[in-house]
Short mmCIF file of C-alpha atoms and ligand atoms in Angstrom, two decimals:
data_model
loop_
_atom_site.label_atom_id
_atom_site.label_comp_id
_atom_site.label_asym_id
_atom_site.label_seq_id
_atom_site.Cartn_x
_atom_site.Cartn_y
_atom_site.Cartn_z
CA MET A 21 44.22 -6.82 42.56
CA SER A 22 45.40 -10.33 41.89
CA LEU A 23 43.79 -13.18 43.72
CA GLN A 24 46.72 -15.55 43.15
CA ASN A 25 48.46 -14.61 46.33
CA LEU A 26 45.21 -14.47 48.16
CA ASN A 27 46.23 -16.60 51.05
CA ILE A 28 43.02 -16.77 53.02
CA ASP A 29 42.92 -19.66 55.41
CA LYS A 30 39.70 -21.52 54.72
CA SER A 31 39.00 -22.17 58.34
CA ARG A 32 39.63 -18.59 59.31
CA PHE A 33 36.01 -17.41 58.95
CA LYS A 34 32.82 -18.32 60.76
CA ALA A 35 30.44 -15.77 59.30
CA VAL A 36 29.98 -13.35 56.41
CA VAL A 37 28.21 -9.97 56.66
CA ILE A 38 27.17 -8.08 53.58
CA GLY A 39 25.89 -4.50 53.45
CA GLY A 40 24.52 -2.50 50.56
CA SER A 41 21.88 -0.05 49.42
CA ALA A 42 21.22 1.63 46.07
CA GLY A 43 22.17 -0.73 43.27
CA SER A 44 23.12 -3.60 45.53
CA PHE A 45 20.20 -5.82 44.61
CA GLN A 46 21.82 -6.77 41.27
CA VAL A 47 25.19 -7.33 42.92
CA VAL A 48 23.74 -9.56 45.63
CA THR A 49 21.72 -11.46 43.02
CA LYS A 50 24.92 -12.13 41.10
CA ILE A 51 26.83 -13.20 44.19
CA LEU A 52 24.12 -15.61 45.27
CA ALA A 53 23.71 -16.98 41.74
CA GLU A 54 27.40 -17.80 41.44
CA ILE A 55 28.24 -18.84 44.96
CA ASN A 56 29.18 -22.47 45.46
CA PRO A 57 26.05 -24.34 46.63
CA GLY A 58 28.23 -25.98 49.26
CA PHE A 59 29.06 -22.67 50.92
CA ASP A 60 28.64 -23.43 54.58
CA LEU A 61 29.03 -20.25 56.60
CA PRO A 62 26.04 -18.18 57.66
CA ILE A 63 25.67 -14.97 55.63
CA PHE A 64 24.02 -11.93 57.23
CA MET A 65 22.75 -9.36 54.79
CA ALA A 66 21.64 -5.85 55.69
CA LEU A 67 20.35 -4.16 52.56
CA HIS A 68 18.45 -0.90 52.54
CA ARG A 69 14.92 -1.50 51.32
CA LEU A 70 11.47 -0.01 51.13
CA LYS A 71 9.80 -0.03 54.47
CA HIS A 72 6.26 -0.84 53.40
CA VAL A 73 7.19 -3.65 51.02
CA ARG A 74 7.32 -6.52 53.46
CA ASN A 75 7.15 -9.29 50.89
CA GLY A 76 8.72 -10.19 47.58
CA PHE A 77 12.33 -9.33 48.30
CA VAL A 78 13.37 -12.81 49.38
CA GLU A 79 11.34 -14.37 46.58
CA ALA A 80 13.10 -12.14 44.02
CA LEU A 81 16.52 -13.02 45.41
CA MET A 82 15.65 -16.72 45.62
CA LEU A 83 14.98 -16.98 41.87
CA LYS A 84 18.64 -17.47 41.07
CA SER A 85 20.20 -18.10 44.46
CA LYS A 86 22.22 -21.22 45.15
CA LEU A 87 21.66 -20.76 48.88
CA ASN A 88 18.54 -20.66 50.96
CA ILE A 89 17.54 -17.12 51.99
CA VAL A 90 15.34 -16.32 54.98
CA GLU A 91 14.04 -13.21 56.65
CA PRO A 92 14.49 -14.55 60.16
CA ASP A 93 12.09 -14.28 63.05
CA ASP A 94 13.45 -12.88 66.27
CA LYS A 95 15.71 -15.33 68.21
CA GLU A 96 15.89 -17.75 65.30
CA SER A 97 18.92 -20.06 65.64
CA ILE A 98 21.71 -19.39 63.18
CA LYS A 99 22.57 -22.23 60.82
CA ARG A 100 25.42 -22.71 58.38
CA GLY A 101 24.90 -22.08 54.70
CA ILE A 102 21.80 -19.95 55.20
CA VAL A 103 21.49 -16.33 54.09
CA TYR A 104 19.79 -14.14 56.70
CA LEU A 105 18.24 -11.04 55.18
CA ALA A 106 17.33 -8.22 57.57
CA PRO A 107 13.51 -7.80 57.42
CA SER A 108 12.04 -4.48 56.38
CA ASN A 109 11.70 -1.95 59.22
CA TYR A 110 13.86 -3.98 61.65
CA HIS A 111 17.51 -3.84 62.59
CA MET A 112 19.08 -7.29 62.57
CA SER A 113 21.75 -8.31 65.10
CA VAL A 114 23.65 -11.42 65.94
CA GLU A 115 22.91 -12.30 69.56
CA LEU A 116 25.25 -14.22 71.85
CA GLY A 117 24.42 -17.92 71.67
CA TYR A 118 24.20 -17.73 67.86
CA LYS A 119 20.68 -16.38 67.57
CA ILE A 120 19.26 -13.60 65.45
CA ALA A 121 17.87 -10.63 67.37
CA LEU A 122 15.61 -8.07 65.72
CA SER A 123 14.92 -4.58 66.96
CA THR A 124 12.89 -1.49 66.15
CA GLU A 125 15.41 0.98 67.55
CA GLU A 126 15.74 4.43 65.99
CA MET A 127 16.88 4.61 62.39
CA ILE A 128 20.61 5.09 61.85
CA ASN A 129 21.57 7.36 58.96
CA ASN A 130 17.93 7.22 57.99
CA SER A 131 18.06 3.45 57.68
CA ARG A 132 16.32 0.53 59.34
CA PRO A 133 17.69 -2.06 58.78
CA ALA A 134 21.04 -0.37 59.34
CA ILE A 135 24.22 -2.01 58.11
CA ASP A 136 26.11 -0.60 61.11
CA VAL A 137 23.99 -2.66 63.51
CA THR A 138 24.49 -5.94 61.68
CA PHE A 139 28.24 -5.45 61.17
CA ASP A 140 28.79 -4.33 64.75
CA SER A 141 26.84 -7.14 66.39
CA ALA A 142 28.17 -9.86 64.08
CA SER A 143 31.78 -8.89 64.72
CA TYR A 144 31.09 -8.69 68.46
CA VAL A 145 30.09 -12.36 68.40
CA TYR A 146 32.36 -13.75 65.65
CA LYS A 147 35.33 -11.46 66.40
CA ASN A 148 38.26 -11.94 63.99
CA LYS A 149 36.36 -14.72 62.25
CA THR A 150 34.05 -12.21 60.59
CA LEU A 151 34.27 -11.42 56.90
CA GLY A 152 32.62 -8.10 56.02
CA ILE A 153 31.67 -7.09 52.49
CA MET A 154 30.46 -3.58 51.65
CA LEU A 155 28.68 -3.08 48.35
CA THR A 156 27.39 -0.14 46.36
CA GLY A 157 25.18 2.41 48.08
CA ALA A 158 24.24 6.05 48.47
CA ASN A 159 24.70 6.51 52.19
CA LYS A 160 27.44 6.34 54.78
CA ASP A 161 25.67 3.62 56.77
CA GLY A 162 28.04 0.71 57.26
CA ALA A 163 31.28 2.67 57.45
CA TRP A 164 31.21 2.75 61.26
CA GLY A 165 30.20 -0.93 61.37
CA MET A 166 33.08 -1.84 59.08
CA LYS A 167 35.45 0.01 61.40
CA ARG A 168 34.13 -1.97 64.40
CA LEU A 169 34.60 -5.17 62.45
CA LYS A 170 38.20 -4.24 61.63
CA ASP A 171 38.90 -3.17 65.23
CA ARG A 172 37.87 -6.67 66.32
CA GLY A 173 40.25 -8.29 63.85
CA GLY A 174 37.72 -9.05 61.12
CA PHE A 175 38.49 -9.01 57.40
CA ALA A 176 37.07 -6.15 55.27
CA ILE A 177 36.28 -6.28 51.57
CA VAL A 178 34.79 -3.35 49.71
CA GLN A 179 33.32 -3.35 46.23
CA GLU A 180 35.51 -1.50 43.73
CA PRO A 181 34.02 2.04 43.76
CA SER A 182 34.34 2.50 40.00
CA GLU A 183 32.06 -0.50 39.51
CA CYS A 184 29.38 0.82 41.89
CA THR A 185 26.10 2.41 40.82
CA ILE A 186 26.70 4.87 43.64
CA ASP A 187 30.01 4.68 45.46
CA THR A 188 29.27 6.71 48.61
CA MET A 189 29.07 3.64 50.81
CA PRO A 190 32.24 1.82 49.75
CA THR A 191 34.15 5.10 49.72
CA ALA A 192 32.96 5.93 53.24
CA ALA A 193 34.07 2.48 54.44
CA ILE A 194 37.49 2.90 52.84
CA LYS A 195 37.84 6.25 54.59
CA ALA A 196 36.68 4.94 57.95
CA THR A 197 39.11 2.06 58.25
CA GLN A 198 41.99 0.19 56.65
CA VAL A 199 40.08 -2.24 54.45
CA ASP A 200 41.82 -5.42 53.35
CA MET A 201 40.65 -5.63 49.75
CA ILE A 202 38.88 -3.54 47.15
CA LEU A 203 37.39 -5.91 44.58
CA HIS A 204 35.08 -6.23 41.62
CA THR A 205 31.99 -8.37 42.13
CA SER A 206 33.46 -11.27 40.18
CA ASP A 207 36.47 -11.33 42.52
CA ILE A 208 34.30 -11.05 45.62
CA ILE A 209 32.60 -14.22 44.39
CA LYS A 210 35.99 -15.88 43.89
CA VAL A 211 36.99 -15.04 47.44
CA LEU A 212 33.75 -16.47 48.82
CA ASN A 213 34.09 -19.63 46.77
CA SER A 214 37.68 -20.07 47.88
CA LEU A 215 36.33 -20.56 51.40
CA VAL A 216 34.36 -23.66 50.52
CA MET B 8 33.98 7.04 71.09
CA ILE B 9 33.13 4.42 73.69
CA GLU B 10 35.07 1.17 73.52
CA ASP B 11 33.34 -2.17 73.80
CA ILE B 12 31.44 -2.95 76.97
CA GLU B 13 32.19 -6.30 78.52
CA ILE B 14 29.37 -8.70 79.32
CA GLY B 15 30.59 -8.70 82.94
CA GLU B 16 30.04 -4.95 83.18
CA LEU B 17 26.52 -5.31 81.85
CA ARG B 18 25.83 -8.01 84.43
CA THR B 19 27.08 -5.77 87.24
CA LEU B 20 24.88 -2.96 85.95
CA CYS B 21 21.83 -5.23 85.95
CA GLN B 22 22.61 -6.41 89.48
CA VAL B 23 22.86 -2.87 90.80
CA ILE B 24 19.60 -1.89 89.13
CA GLN B 25 17.86 -4.95 90.47
CA GLU B 26 19.02 -4.42 94.04
CA LYS B 27 18.30 -0.73 94.15
CA TYR B 28 15.31 -0.26 91.86
CA LYS B 29 13.74 -3.73 91.56
CA TYR B 30 13.80 -3.85 87.78
CA ASP B 31 15.23 -7.02 86.32
CA PHE B 32 17.06 -6.57 83.03
CA ASN B 33 19.15 -9.73 83.41
CA ASN B 34 17.24 -11.52 80.71
CA TYR B 35 17.06 -8.78 78.13
CA ALA B 36 18.67 -9.56 74.77
CA ILE B 37 22.33 -8.63 75.03
CA SER B 38 22.74 -7.15 71.55
CA SER B 39 20.14 -4.41 71.94
CA PHE B 40 20.70 -3.91 75.69
CA LYS B 41 24.37 -3.25 75.09
CA ARG B 42 23.57 -0.84 72.26
CA ARG B 43 21.17 1.09 74.50
CA VAL B 44 23.77 1.39 77.24
CA ILE B 45 26.45 2.61 74.82
CA ARG B 46 23.99 5.06 73.32
CA PHE B 47 23.25 6.41 76.78
CA LEU B 48 26.94 6.79 77.65
CA GLU B 49 27.46 8.79 74.49
CA LEU B 50 24.30 10.88 74.75
CA PHE B 51 24.92 11.86 78.36
CA LYS B 52 28.70 12.02 78.07
CA VAL B 53 29.30 9.41 80.73
CA PRO B 54 32.97 8.40 80.33
CA ASN B 55 32.70 4.71 81.22
CA MET B 56 30.72 1.91 82.87
CA THR B 57 32.25 2.40 86.31
CA VAL B 58 31.00 5.98 86.40
CA LEU B 59 27.60 4.94 85.07
CA ILE B 60 27.16 2.23 87.69
CA GLU B 61 28.24 4.57 90.49
CA LYS B 62 25.80 7.29 89.39
CA ILE B 63 22.94 4.81 89.10
CA LYS B 64 23.70 3.53 92.61
CA THR B 65 23.54 6.99 94.15
CA ASP B 66 21.15 9.06 92.05
CA PRO B 67 17.52 7.93 91.55
CA ALA B 68 16.71 10.89 89.27
CA PHE B 69 19.62 9.92 87.06
CA PHE B 70 18.35 6.35 86.98
CA LYS B 71 14.97 7.60 85.75
CA THR B 72 16.64 9.31 82.83
CA PHE B 73 18.59 6.15 82.18
CA MET B 74 15.40 4.03 82.17
CA ASN B 75 13.83 6.33 79.60
CA GLU B 76 16.71 5.90 77.25
CA LEU B 77 17.15 2.20 77.89
CA THR B 78 13.69 1.25 76.67
CA VAL B 79 13.12 1.40 72.93
CA ASN B 80 10.00 3.48 72.47
CA VAL B 81 9.96 3.75 68.67
CA THR B 82 6.45 3.03 67.45
CA GLU B 83 3.95 3.83 64.70
CA MET B 84 0.23 4.12 64.19
CA PHE B 85 -1.15 1.23 62.13
CA ARG B 86 2.26 -0.45 61.98
CA ASP B 87 1.86 -3.30 59.48
CA PRO B 88 -1.38 -2.02 57.88
CA SER B 89 -2.44 -5.47 56.69
CA LEU B 90 -2.57 -6.70 60.29
CA TRP B 91 -5.04 -3.93 61.15
CA ARG B 92 -7.27 -4.98 58.28
CA ASP B 93 -7.29 -8.49 59.71
CA ILE B 94 -8.18 -7.15 63.16
CA ARG B 95 -11.05 -5.20 61.60
CA ASP B 96 -12.32 -7.88 59.23
CA LYS B 97 -11.69 -11.09 61.16
CA VAL B 98 -10.59 -10.85 64.79
CA LEU B 99 -13.09 -8.32 66.10
CA PRO B 100 -16.13 -9.55 64.11
CA ASN B 101 -15.39 -13.01 65.46
CA LEU B 102 -15.25 -11.77 69.05
CA PHE B 103 -18.36 -9.60 68.69
CA SER B 104 -20.30 -12.49 67.20
CA THR B 105 -20.53 -14.08 70.65
CA GLN B 106 -20.28 -11.19 73.08
CA GLU B 107 -21.31 -7.59 73.37
CA THR B 108 -18.27 -6.12 75.06
CA ILE B 109 -14.65 -7.15 74.88
CA LYS B 110 -11.52 -6.44 76.86
CA ILE B 111 -8.25 -5.59 75.13
CA TRP B 112 -4.72 -5.32 76.54
CA HIS B 113 -1.95 -3.42 74.77
CA ALA B 114 1.18 -4.63 76.57
CA GLY B 115 4.19 -2.38 75.96
CA CYS B 116 2.09 0.40 74.45
CA SER B 117 4.93 2.95 74.41
CA SER B 118 3.72 6.46 73.48
CA GLY B 119 0.27 5.13 72.62
CA GLU B 120 0.17 5.09 68.81
CA GLU B 121 -0.95 1.46 68.80
CA VAL B 122 -3.78 2.29 71.20
CA TYR B 123 -4.95 5.18 69.02
CA SER B 124 -4.83 2.93 65.97
CA MET B 125 -7.13 0.50 67.75
CA CYS B 126 -9.51 3.23 68.94
CA ILE B 127 -9.73 4.81 65.49
CA LEU B 128 -10.47 1.40 63.99
CA LEU B 129 -13.11 0.76 66.66
CA LYS B 130 -14.70 4.15 66.17
CA GLU B 131 -14.89 3.81 62.39
CA ASN B 132 -16.69 0.51 62.82
CA GLY B 133 -19.08 1.57 65.55
CA TRP B 134 -17.44 -0.56 68.23
CA LEU B 135 -15.82 2.08 70.38
CA ASP B 136 -18.40 1.84 73.19
CA ASN B 137 -18.18 -1.92 73.29
CA VAL B 138 -14.61 -2.22 74.50
CA LYS B 139 -12.57 -1.75 77.60
CA ILE B 140 -8.89 -1.27 76.95
CA TRP B 141 -5.83 -1.52 79.21
CA ALA B 142 -2.62 0.00 77.93
CA THR B 143 0.52 -0.75 79.92
CA ASP B 144 4.23 -0.13 79.80
CA ILE B 145 7.19 -0.45 82.16
CA ASP B 146 8.32 3.08 81.36
CA GLU B 147 6.41 5.72 83.40
CA ASN B 148 7.72 8.54 81.33
CA ILE B 149 6.49 7.15 78.03
CA LEU B 150 3.11 6.31 79.60
CA ALA B 151 2.73 9.96 80.59
CA LYS B 152 3.25 10.81 76.93
CA ALA B 153 0.72 8.18 75.89
CA LYS B 154 -1.89 9.77 78.14
CA ALA B 155 -1.49 13.24 76.66
CA PRO B 156 -0.29 12.54 73.16
CA LYS B 157 1.43 15.24 71.18
CA TYR B 158 2.80 13.55 68.12
CA ASN B 159 5.35 15.10 65.85
CA MET B 160 3.73 16.25 62.57
CA LYS B 161 6.57 15.03 60.39
CA ASN B 162 6.05 11.53 61.74
CA MET B 163 2.32 11.96 61.43
CA PHE B 164 2.65 12.60 57.68
CA GLU B 165 5.54 10.37 56.80
CA VAL B 166 4.68 7.32 58.84
CA ASN B 167 1.28 7.30 60.52
CA GLU B 168 -0.82 8.74 57.72
CA LYS B 169 0.82 6.53 55.11
CA ASN B 170 0.09 3.48 57.26
CA TYR B 171 -3.50 4.64 57.84
CA ILE B 172 -4.07 5.01 54.10
CA ARG B 173 -2.54 1.59 53.40
CA TYR B 174 -4.77 0.15 56.09
CA GLY B 175 -7.77 1.66 54.38
CA GLY B 176 -9.52 3.73 57.04
CA THR B 177 -12.89 5.26 56.22
CA GLY B 178 -11.90 8.82 57.01
CA LYS B 179 -8.77 10.91 57.13
CA LEU B 180 -6.24 10.60 59.90
CA SER B 181 -6.46 14.37 60.35
CA ASP B 182 -10.07 13.87 61.54
CA TYR B 183 -8.55 12.61 64.78
CA TYR B 184 -6.12 15.34 65.74
CA LYS B 185 -5.61 19.10 65.82
CA GLU B 186 -2.38 20.53 64.57
CA GLU B 187 -0.67 23.24 66.59
CA HIS B 188 2.88 24.46 66.00
CA GLY B 189 3.99 21.33 64.19
CA VAL B 190 2.48 19.03 66.80
CA ALA B 191 -0.56 16.78 66.47
CA HIS B 192 -2.80 16.85 69.55
CA MET B 193 -4.82 13.66 69.43
CA ASP B 194 -8.55 13.71 70.11
CA THR B 195 -8.54 12.17 73.59
CA SER B 196 -12.26 11.39 73.48
CA LEU B 197 -11.17 8.39 71.41
CA VAL B 198 -9.46 6.88 74.42
CA SER B 199 -12.08 7.46 77.09
CA ASN B 200 -12.39 3.70 77.56
CA VAL B 201 -8.65 3.23 77.97
CA THR B 202 -6.93 2.69 81.32
CA TYR B 203 -3.22 3.46 81.23
CA ARG B 204 -1.05 1.92 83.91
CA THR B 205 2.52 0.89 84.56
CA HIS B 206 3.08 -2.82 84.37
CA ASP B 207 6.37 -4.69 84.16
CA LEU B 208 5.99 -7.87 82.12
CA VAL B 209 8.97 -9.36 83.93
CA LYS B 210 7.54 -9.20 87.42
CA SER B 211 4.07 -7.62 87.69
CA GLY B 212 2.09 -10.74 86.83
CA ILE B 213 -1.54 -11.21 85.88
CA PHE B 214 -3.99 -8.36 86.59
CA ASN B 215 -7.03 -9.17 84.46
CA LYS B 216 -8.39 -11.48 81.77
CA PHE B 217 -8.73 -10.45 78.16
CA ASP B 218 -10.36 -11.27 74.84
CA LEU B 219 -7.51 -9.80 72.83
CA ILE B 220 -3.91 -9.10 73.79
CA LEU B 221 -1.45 -7.25 71.60
CA CYS B 222 2.19 -7.37 72.57
CA ARG B 223 4.15 -6.25 69.56
CA ASN B 224 7.85 -5.50 69.33
CA VAL B 225 8.33 -5.71 73.08
CA MET B 226 9.53 -9.28 73.60
CA ILE B 227 12.17 -8.88 70.87
CA TYR B 228 14.15 -7.07 73.58
CA PHE B 229 14.04 -10.17 75.81
CA ASN B 230 16.06 -13.37 75.59
CA GLN B 231 14.24 -16.63 74.89
CA GLN B 232 14.06 -17.69 78.50
CA LEU B 233 12.26 -14.49 79.46
CA GLN B 234 10.07 -14.61 76.37
CA ASN B 235 8.94 -18.05 77.46
CA GLU B 236 7.97 -16.75 80.92
CA VAL B 237 6.08 -13.80 79.46
CA PHE B 238 4.25 -16.06 77.00
CA LYS B 239 2.98 -18.00 80.03
CA LEU B 240 1.71 -14.77 81.56
CA PHE B 241 -0.18 -13.92 78.37
CA HIS B 242 -1.63 -17.41 78.12
CA GLU B 243 -2.89 -17.08 81.68
CA SER B 244 -4.31 -13.61 80.99
CA LEU B 245 -6.40 -14.74 78.02
CA PHE B 246 -9.87 -16.30 78.07
CA ASN B 247 -10.11 -19.52 76.16
CA TYR B 248 -10.82 -18.92 72.44
CA SER B 249 -9.47 -15.40 72.58
CA TYR B 250 -6.77 -13.76 70.48
CA PHE B 251 -3.08 -13.03 70.90
CA ILE B 252 -1.17 -10.83 68.46
CA ILE B 253 2.62 -10.40 68.47
CA GLY B 254 5.07 -8.52 66.25
CA SER B 255 5.36 -9.49 62.60
CA LYS B 256 8.80 -11.05 63.16
CA GLU B 257 8.14 -12.74 66.48
CA THR B 258 7.24 -16.34 67.05
CA LEU B 259 6.01 -18.59 69.81
CA ILE B 260 6.51 -21.97 68.15
CA TRP B 261 9.39 -23.00 70.39
CA SER B 262 7.79 -21.81 73.64
CA GLU B 263 6.13 -23.93 76.33
CA ILE B 264 2.66 -22.61 75.55
CA ALA B 265 2.90 -23.17 71.78
CA GLY B 266 0.63 -26.22 71.93
CA LYS B 267 -2.12 -24.23 73.62
CA PHE B 268 -2.54 -21.84 70.72
CA ILE B 269 -3.52 -22.28 67.10
CA THR B 270 -2.25 -20.03 64.34
CA ILE B 271 -4.94 -17.88 62.79
CA ASN B 272 -2.63 -15.95 60.49
CA GLN B 273 1.05 -16.84 60.28
CA GLU B 274 1.99 -13.76 58.25
CA GLU B 275 0.34 -11.32 60.66
CA LYS B 276 1.18 -13.36 63.76
CA ILE B 277 -2.38 -13.74 65.02
CA PHE B 278 -2.92 -16.66 67.41
CA LYS B 279 -5.90 -18.05 69.26
CA LYS B 280 -5.80 -19.68 72.65
CA VAL B 281 -7.52 -23.06 72.48
CA LYS B 282 -6.38 -24.76 75.70
CA GLU B 283 -6.22 -23.69 79.34
C1 LIG C 11 9.22 -0.71 70.53
S1 LIG C 11 8.01 -0.36 71.74
C2 LIG C 11 6.59 -1.20 71.07
C3 LIG C 11 5.43 -0.29 70.81
C4 LIG C 11 4.27 -0.89 70.04
N1 LIG C 11 3.73 -2.06 70.70
C5 LIG C 11 4.67 -1.17 68.60
O1 LIG C 11 4.77 -2.34 68.20
O2 LIG C 11 4.88 -0.22 67.86
C6 LIG C 11 8.52 -1.37 73.11
C7 LIG C 11 7.94 -0.96 74.46
O3 LIG C 11 8.10 -2.03 75.38
C8 LIG C 11 8.30 -1.48 76.66
N2 LIG C 11 8.90 -2.47 77.57
C9 LIG C 11 10.17 -2.90 77.63
N3 LIG C 11 10.34 -3.77 78.64
C10 LIG C 11 9.13 -3.93 79.22
C11 LIG C 11 8.65 -4.71 80.34
N4 LIG C 11 9.47 -5.48 81.03
N5 LIG C 11 7.34 -4.62 80.66
C12 LIG C 11 6.51 -3.82 79.94
N6 LIG C 11 6.90 -3.06 78.90
C13 LIG C 11 8.20 -3.12 78.55
C14 LIG C 11 9.18 -0.28 76.40
O4 LIG C 11 9.12 0.67 77.43
C15 LIG C 11 8.63 0.24 75.07
O5 LIG C 11 7.73 1.29 75.26
#
């Protein structure tokens, strides 16, 4: 897909949500390493992760990241240009009033954090100003959330399945809704940087 | 598939519940509250909010079922194993260094796993007879389960036992239960010093004073305004120089009582009350 005619209005978006599981760590590392340091939307990331490893994930991502990454506490205020990573063993939602809300609700598709929860709640608050990005993963978590995001007028990007370590997740999202773009990682980065 | 629920509909629902059943959910966090309501509509095949509100108005038994599903009861034994090591190695030795018996409150104890974790820890360290424990929850149904625990074996192996091993208990978790037909029946002699009772953090108020309060993963379902009120209740319910433990991703820094506590362990969210 060519990005030339990519006519995304810079002011269109207020928030980015990213979901991924198996293999997504490398992709997210690359995105955060190459993102423009001036990127000033909040980014919510729900990535499947080991439950008992509470520490080290943020530190590992921070090594190359151009943006600050936090595992938020419950009801933390959302700020621009910060990456919010769902903590292990918690679902992460966007709460009305631009706060983070965490929850220990049942797992969804065997996952907590679940991508569905983050995508659904973010698009409930940010409506059509939500940009959703689904990365590689071996699970169908996120497909329903991506559909909710699209139903509310959000913009859906899915990682090119042939580039994915495991393409179950992007493929499920493509099946669940009419996604707007299917892109390689390098082009996902271009799209994000075009918003700055 | 249920379409979105409007905030207005949730408000009406809360009003009806408050008028008829005296529970106040107005200040619960919207994101999870809304998810619970949608989940209920789907689970019980209720077509829409109007029908739900009407049924709740007229059918108390139905409301009970609704309450059960509304509250998030998911819990674990020894959740966050490193916290339990700190309770064993720092919090309790500190309390026992100045007094012989201590009083503990588990607020929002759900099906009781947290209480059993505490009692196993106490037993393994010879403290079990030196405590009095209160375990409370808003949800009567889940409290009944806490009193006569039958935990699912799959959970026992995959979650509780793994946590117990990471915590570093002196025995085996299986020392504390009997397995029958895929269900773990806990050894209830462990909890002979535990009083279970219903208590609503929103409106029940203070009922005792404690040396240690644990309220973990309960206030995350509240908005900040309500959290602030409940923090005041906990402050009031603690003796000076006693301990307060919240969930690993909760915080009290922005609350009114923040200045009356010092942080003992930021990672594990252990605080100590230092001012009345
Ligand atoms: C997720 S469980 C927490 C269990 C345990 N403390 C843990 O961390 O694993 C939350 C519990 O809080 C209870 N709860 C919700 N609102 C409450 C209220 N207003 N007063 C007391 N308990 C409440 C629910 O019924 C539920 O059992």
